[in-house]
Short mmCIF file of C-alpha atoms in Angstrom, two decimals:
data_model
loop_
_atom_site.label_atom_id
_atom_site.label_comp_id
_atom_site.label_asym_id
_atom_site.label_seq_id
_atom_site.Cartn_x
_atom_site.Cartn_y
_atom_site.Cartn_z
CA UNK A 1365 107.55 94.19 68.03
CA UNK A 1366 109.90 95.12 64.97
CA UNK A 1367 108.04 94.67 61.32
CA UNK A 1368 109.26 94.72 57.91
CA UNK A 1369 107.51 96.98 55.56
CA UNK A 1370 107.90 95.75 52.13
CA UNK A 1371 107.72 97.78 48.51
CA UNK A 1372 108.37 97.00 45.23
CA UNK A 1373 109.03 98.64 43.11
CA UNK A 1374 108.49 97.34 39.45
CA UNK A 1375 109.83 100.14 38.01
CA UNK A 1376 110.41 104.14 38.41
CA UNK A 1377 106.19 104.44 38.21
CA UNK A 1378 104.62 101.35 39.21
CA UNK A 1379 104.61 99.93 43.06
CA UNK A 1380 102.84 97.97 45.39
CA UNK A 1381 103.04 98.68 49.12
CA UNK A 1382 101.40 98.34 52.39
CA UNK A 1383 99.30 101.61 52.08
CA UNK A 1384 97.94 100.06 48.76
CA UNK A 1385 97.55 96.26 50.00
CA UNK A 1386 95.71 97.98 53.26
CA UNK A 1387 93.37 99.46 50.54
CA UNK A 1388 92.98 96.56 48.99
CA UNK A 1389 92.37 93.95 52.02
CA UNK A 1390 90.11 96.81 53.80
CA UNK A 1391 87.88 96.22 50.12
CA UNK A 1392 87.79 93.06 50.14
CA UNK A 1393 86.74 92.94 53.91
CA UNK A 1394 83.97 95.50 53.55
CA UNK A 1395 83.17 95.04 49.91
CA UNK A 1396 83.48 99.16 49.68
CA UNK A 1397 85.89 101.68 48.61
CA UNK A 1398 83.83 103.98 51.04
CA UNK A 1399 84.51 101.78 54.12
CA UNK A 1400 87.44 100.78 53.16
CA UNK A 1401 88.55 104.75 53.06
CA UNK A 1402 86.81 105.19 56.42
CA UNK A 1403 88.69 102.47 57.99
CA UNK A 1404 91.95 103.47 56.82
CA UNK A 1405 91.26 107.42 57.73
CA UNK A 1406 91.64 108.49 54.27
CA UNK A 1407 88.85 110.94 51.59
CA UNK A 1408 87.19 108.49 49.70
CA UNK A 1409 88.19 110.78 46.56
CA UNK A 1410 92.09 108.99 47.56
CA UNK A 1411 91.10 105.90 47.87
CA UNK A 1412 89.64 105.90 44.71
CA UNK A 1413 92.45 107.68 43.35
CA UNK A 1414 94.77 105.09 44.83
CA UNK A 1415 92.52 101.80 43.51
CA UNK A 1416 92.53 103.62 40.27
CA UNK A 1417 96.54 103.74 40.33
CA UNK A 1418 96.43 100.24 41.50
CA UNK A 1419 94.72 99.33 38.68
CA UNK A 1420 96.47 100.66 35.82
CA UNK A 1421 99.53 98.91 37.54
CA UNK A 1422 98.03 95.62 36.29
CA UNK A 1423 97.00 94.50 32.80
CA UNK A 1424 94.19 93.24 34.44
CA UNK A 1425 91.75 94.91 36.87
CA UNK A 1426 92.74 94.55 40.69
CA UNK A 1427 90.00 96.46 42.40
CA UNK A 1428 86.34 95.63 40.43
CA UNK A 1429 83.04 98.66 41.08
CA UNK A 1430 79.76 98.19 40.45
CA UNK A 1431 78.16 101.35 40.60
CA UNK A 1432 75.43 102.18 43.24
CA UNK A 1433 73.31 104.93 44.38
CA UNK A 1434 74.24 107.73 46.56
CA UNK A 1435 75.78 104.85 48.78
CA UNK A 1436 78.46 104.99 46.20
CA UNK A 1437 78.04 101.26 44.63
CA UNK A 1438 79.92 98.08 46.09
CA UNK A 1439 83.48 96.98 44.98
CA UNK A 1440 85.51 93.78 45.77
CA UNK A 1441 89.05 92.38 44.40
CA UNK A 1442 89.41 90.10 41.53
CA UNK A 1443 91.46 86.91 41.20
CA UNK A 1444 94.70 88.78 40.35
CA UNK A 1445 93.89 91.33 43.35
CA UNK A 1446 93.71 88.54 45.82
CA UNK A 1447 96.54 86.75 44.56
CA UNK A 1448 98.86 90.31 44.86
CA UNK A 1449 97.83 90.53 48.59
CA UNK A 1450 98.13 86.96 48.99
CA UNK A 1451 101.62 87.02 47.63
CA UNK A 1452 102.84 90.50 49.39
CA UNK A 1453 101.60 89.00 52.72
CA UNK A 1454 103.43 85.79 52.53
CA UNK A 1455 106.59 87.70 51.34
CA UNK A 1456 106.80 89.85 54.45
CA UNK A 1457 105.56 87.06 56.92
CA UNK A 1458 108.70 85.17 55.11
CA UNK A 1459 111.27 87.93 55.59
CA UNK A 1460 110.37 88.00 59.31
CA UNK A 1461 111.18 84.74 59.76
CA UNK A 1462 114.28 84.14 57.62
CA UNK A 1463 115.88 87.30 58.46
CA UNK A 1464 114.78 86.55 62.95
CA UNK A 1465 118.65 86.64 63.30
CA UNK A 1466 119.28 90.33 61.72
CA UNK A 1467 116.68 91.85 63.22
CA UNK A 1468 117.35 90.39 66.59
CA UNK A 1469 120.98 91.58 65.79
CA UNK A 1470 120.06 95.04 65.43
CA UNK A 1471 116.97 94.96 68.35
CA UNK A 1472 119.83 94.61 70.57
CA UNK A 1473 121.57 97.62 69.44
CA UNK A 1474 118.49 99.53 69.97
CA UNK A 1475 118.56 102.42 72.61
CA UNK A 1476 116.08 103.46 74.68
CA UNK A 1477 112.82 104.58 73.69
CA UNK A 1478 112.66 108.22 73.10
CA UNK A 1479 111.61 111.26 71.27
CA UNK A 1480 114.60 112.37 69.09
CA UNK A 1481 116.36 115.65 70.86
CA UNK A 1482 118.29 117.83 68.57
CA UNK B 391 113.90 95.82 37.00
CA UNK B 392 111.66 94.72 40.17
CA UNK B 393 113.50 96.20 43.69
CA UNK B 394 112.15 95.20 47.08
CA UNK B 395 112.76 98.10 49.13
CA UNK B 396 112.72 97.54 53.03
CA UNK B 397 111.53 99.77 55.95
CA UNK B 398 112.08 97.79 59.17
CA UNK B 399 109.53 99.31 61.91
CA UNK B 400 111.51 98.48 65.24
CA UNK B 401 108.36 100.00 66.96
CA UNK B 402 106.05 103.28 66.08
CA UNK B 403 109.08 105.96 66.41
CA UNK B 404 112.37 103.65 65.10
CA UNK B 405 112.70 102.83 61.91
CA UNK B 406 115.64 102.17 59.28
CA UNK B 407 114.57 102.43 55.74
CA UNK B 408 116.35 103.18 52.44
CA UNK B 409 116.70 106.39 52.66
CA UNK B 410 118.89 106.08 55.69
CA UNK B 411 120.58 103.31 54.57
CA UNK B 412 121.76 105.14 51.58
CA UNK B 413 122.81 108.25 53.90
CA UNK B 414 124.99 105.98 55.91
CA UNK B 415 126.86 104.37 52.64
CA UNK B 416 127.86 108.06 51.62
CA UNK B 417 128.85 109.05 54.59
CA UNK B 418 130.62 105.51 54.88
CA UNK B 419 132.07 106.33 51.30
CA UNK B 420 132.83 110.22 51.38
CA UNK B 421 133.65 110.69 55.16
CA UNK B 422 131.78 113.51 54.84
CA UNK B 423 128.03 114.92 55.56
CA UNK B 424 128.26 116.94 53.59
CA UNK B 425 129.18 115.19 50.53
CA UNK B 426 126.63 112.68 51.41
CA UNK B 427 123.59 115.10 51.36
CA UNK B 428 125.21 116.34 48.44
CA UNK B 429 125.05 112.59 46.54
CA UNK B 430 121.47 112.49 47.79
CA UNK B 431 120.37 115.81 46.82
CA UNK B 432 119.34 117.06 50.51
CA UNK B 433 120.33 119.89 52.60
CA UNK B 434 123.26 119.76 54.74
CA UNK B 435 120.84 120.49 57.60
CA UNK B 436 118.91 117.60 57.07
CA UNK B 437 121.39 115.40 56.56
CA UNK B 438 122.94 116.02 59.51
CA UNK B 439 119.06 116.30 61.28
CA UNK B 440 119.01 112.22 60.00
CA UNK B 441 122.13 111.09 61.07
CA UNK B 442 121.20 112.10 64.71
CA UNK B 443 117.76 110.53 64.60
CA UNK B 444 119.59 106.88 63.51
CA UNK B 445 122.10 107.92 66.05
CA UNK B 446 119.57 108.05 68.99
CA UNK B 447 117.57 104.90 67.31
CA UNK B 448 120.69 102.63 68.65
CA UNK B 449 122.50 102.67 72.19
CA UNK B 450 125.60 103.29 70.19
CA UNK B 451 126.59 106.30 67.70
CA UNK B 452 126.32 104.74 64.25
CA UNK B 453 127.69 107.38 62.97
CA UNK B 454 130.71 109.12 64.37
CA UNK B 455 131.72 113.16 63.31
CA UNK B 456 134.52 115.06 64.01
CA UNK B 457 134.23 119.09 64.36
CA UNK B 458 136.18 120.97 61.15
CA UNK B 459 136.46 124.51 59.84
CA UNK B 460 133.63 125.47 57.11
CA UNK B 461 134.07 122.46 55.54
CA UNK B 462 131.75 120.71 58.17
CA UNK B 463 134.55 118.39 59.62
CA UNK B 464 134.71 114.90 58.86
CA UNK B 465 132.18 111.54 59.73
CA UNK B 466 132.16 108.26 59.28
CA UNK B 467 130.40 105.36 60.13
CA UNK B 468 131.14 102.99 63.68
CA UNK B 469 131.28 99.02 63.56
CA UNK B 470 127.63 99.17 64.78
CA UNK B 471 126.76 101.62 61.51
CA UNK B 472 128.64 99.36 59.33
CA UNK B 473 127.01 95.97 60.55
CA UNK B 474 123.25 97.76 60.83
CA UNK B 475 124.16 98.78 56.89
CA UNK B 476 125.43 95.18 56.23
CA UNK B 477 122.64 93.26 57.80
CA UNK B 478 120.30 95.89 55.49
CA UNK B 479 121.32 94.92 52.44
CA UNK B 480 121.58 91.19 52.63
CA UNK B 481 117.73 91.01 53.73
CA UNK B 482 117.14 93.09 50.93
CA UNK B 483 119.48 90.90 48.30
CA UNK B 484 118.11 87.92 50.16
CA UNK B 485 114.20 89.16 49.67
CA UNK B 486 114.71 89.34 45.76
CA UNK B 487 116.30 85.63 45.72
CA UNK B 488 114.04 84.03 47.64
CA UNK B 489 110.70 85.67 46.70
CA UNK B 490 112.05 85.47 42.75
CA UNK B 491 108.83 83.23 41.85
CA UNK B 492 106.40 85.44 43.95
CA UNK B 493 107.64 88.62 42.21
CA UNK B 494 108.05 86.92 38.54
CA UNK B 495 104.07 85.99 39.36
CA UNK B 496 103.73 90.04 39.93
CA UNK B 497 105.63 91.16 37.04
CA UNK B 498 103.38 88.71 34.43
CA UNK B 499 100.57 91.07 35.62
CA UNK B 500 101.82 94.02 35.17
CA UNK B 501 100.07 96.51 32.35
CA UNK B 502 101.75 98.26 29.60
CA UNK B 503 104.20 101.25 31.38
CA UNK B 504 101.72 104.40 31.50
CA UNK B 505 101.40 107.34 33.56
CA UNK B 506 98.06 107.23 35.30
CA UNK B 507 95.08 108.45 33.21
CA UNK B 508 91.83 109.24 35.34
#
């Protein structure tokens, strides 16, 4: 089943893309950076690295923390957060549909399934 | 300037991203793979190691080499390498168009340009 990955790039430093929306829906599901780390099999140290990056993408936070105990606190998304994964989720269920014709095009062209062999 | 760059995920080992697209205009432009992993800034070696990995992504050779002295020969790309190119970058022209508005929504969020501060 063939899937369109989507990134933009806003400019040379500043992106959005499906490792960071992952982060971000996996937050909002579990209310957690912890979890949400677990869940996507990375240290919580980079997922709070990469919500911190997400962050300071925005002028406005994405990713809110409340700090807990040893637990390491509970965190959620704010309005703008929800609207970026809202709006990067719609864009690539849109680009599967408009572009069913190219990518059906090129599915046919597809060999067979294989390890590349040098 | 916002991009949308595209990775289309034909299943977990097929892919054509940016990167390859790219590879396949310079060795559409130069003739050469060489001079292609030259414009890119990669080794001959792996240029060469990508061009073979599209190549056994499709049923057809997308791109198409012919055996020189130590100049590496000459390439170039097939119909199917020029279409799979083609088809590439109207989704990705067509993704900017039609998802103006979503990304315009994006780009009124966006923070002052900084590198990330922790």
């Amino acid at each position: 089943m063939t899937r369109v990955v989507l990134r933009i790039d806003f400019d040379d430093e500043r992106y959005i893309g499906h490792g960071r929306i992952e982060l971000l829906e996996y937050i909002d599901e579990f209310g957690s950076i912890a979890k949400a780390a677990k869940a996507m099999g990375m240290s919580y140290k980079r997922a709070w690295y990469l919500a911190e990056s997400i962050n300071s993408t925005f002028k406005e936070p994405v990713v809110t923390r409340q700090h807990g105990g040893k637990g390491g606190g509970s965190a959620g998304l704010t309005a703008l957060g929800k609207t970026v994964v809202k709006e990067y989720r719609a864009m690539e269920a849109g680009v599967l549909k408009t572009y069913a014709k190219s990518l059906k095009t090129m599915e046919k062209a597809l060999g067979p399934k294989k390890q590349f062999q040098a």
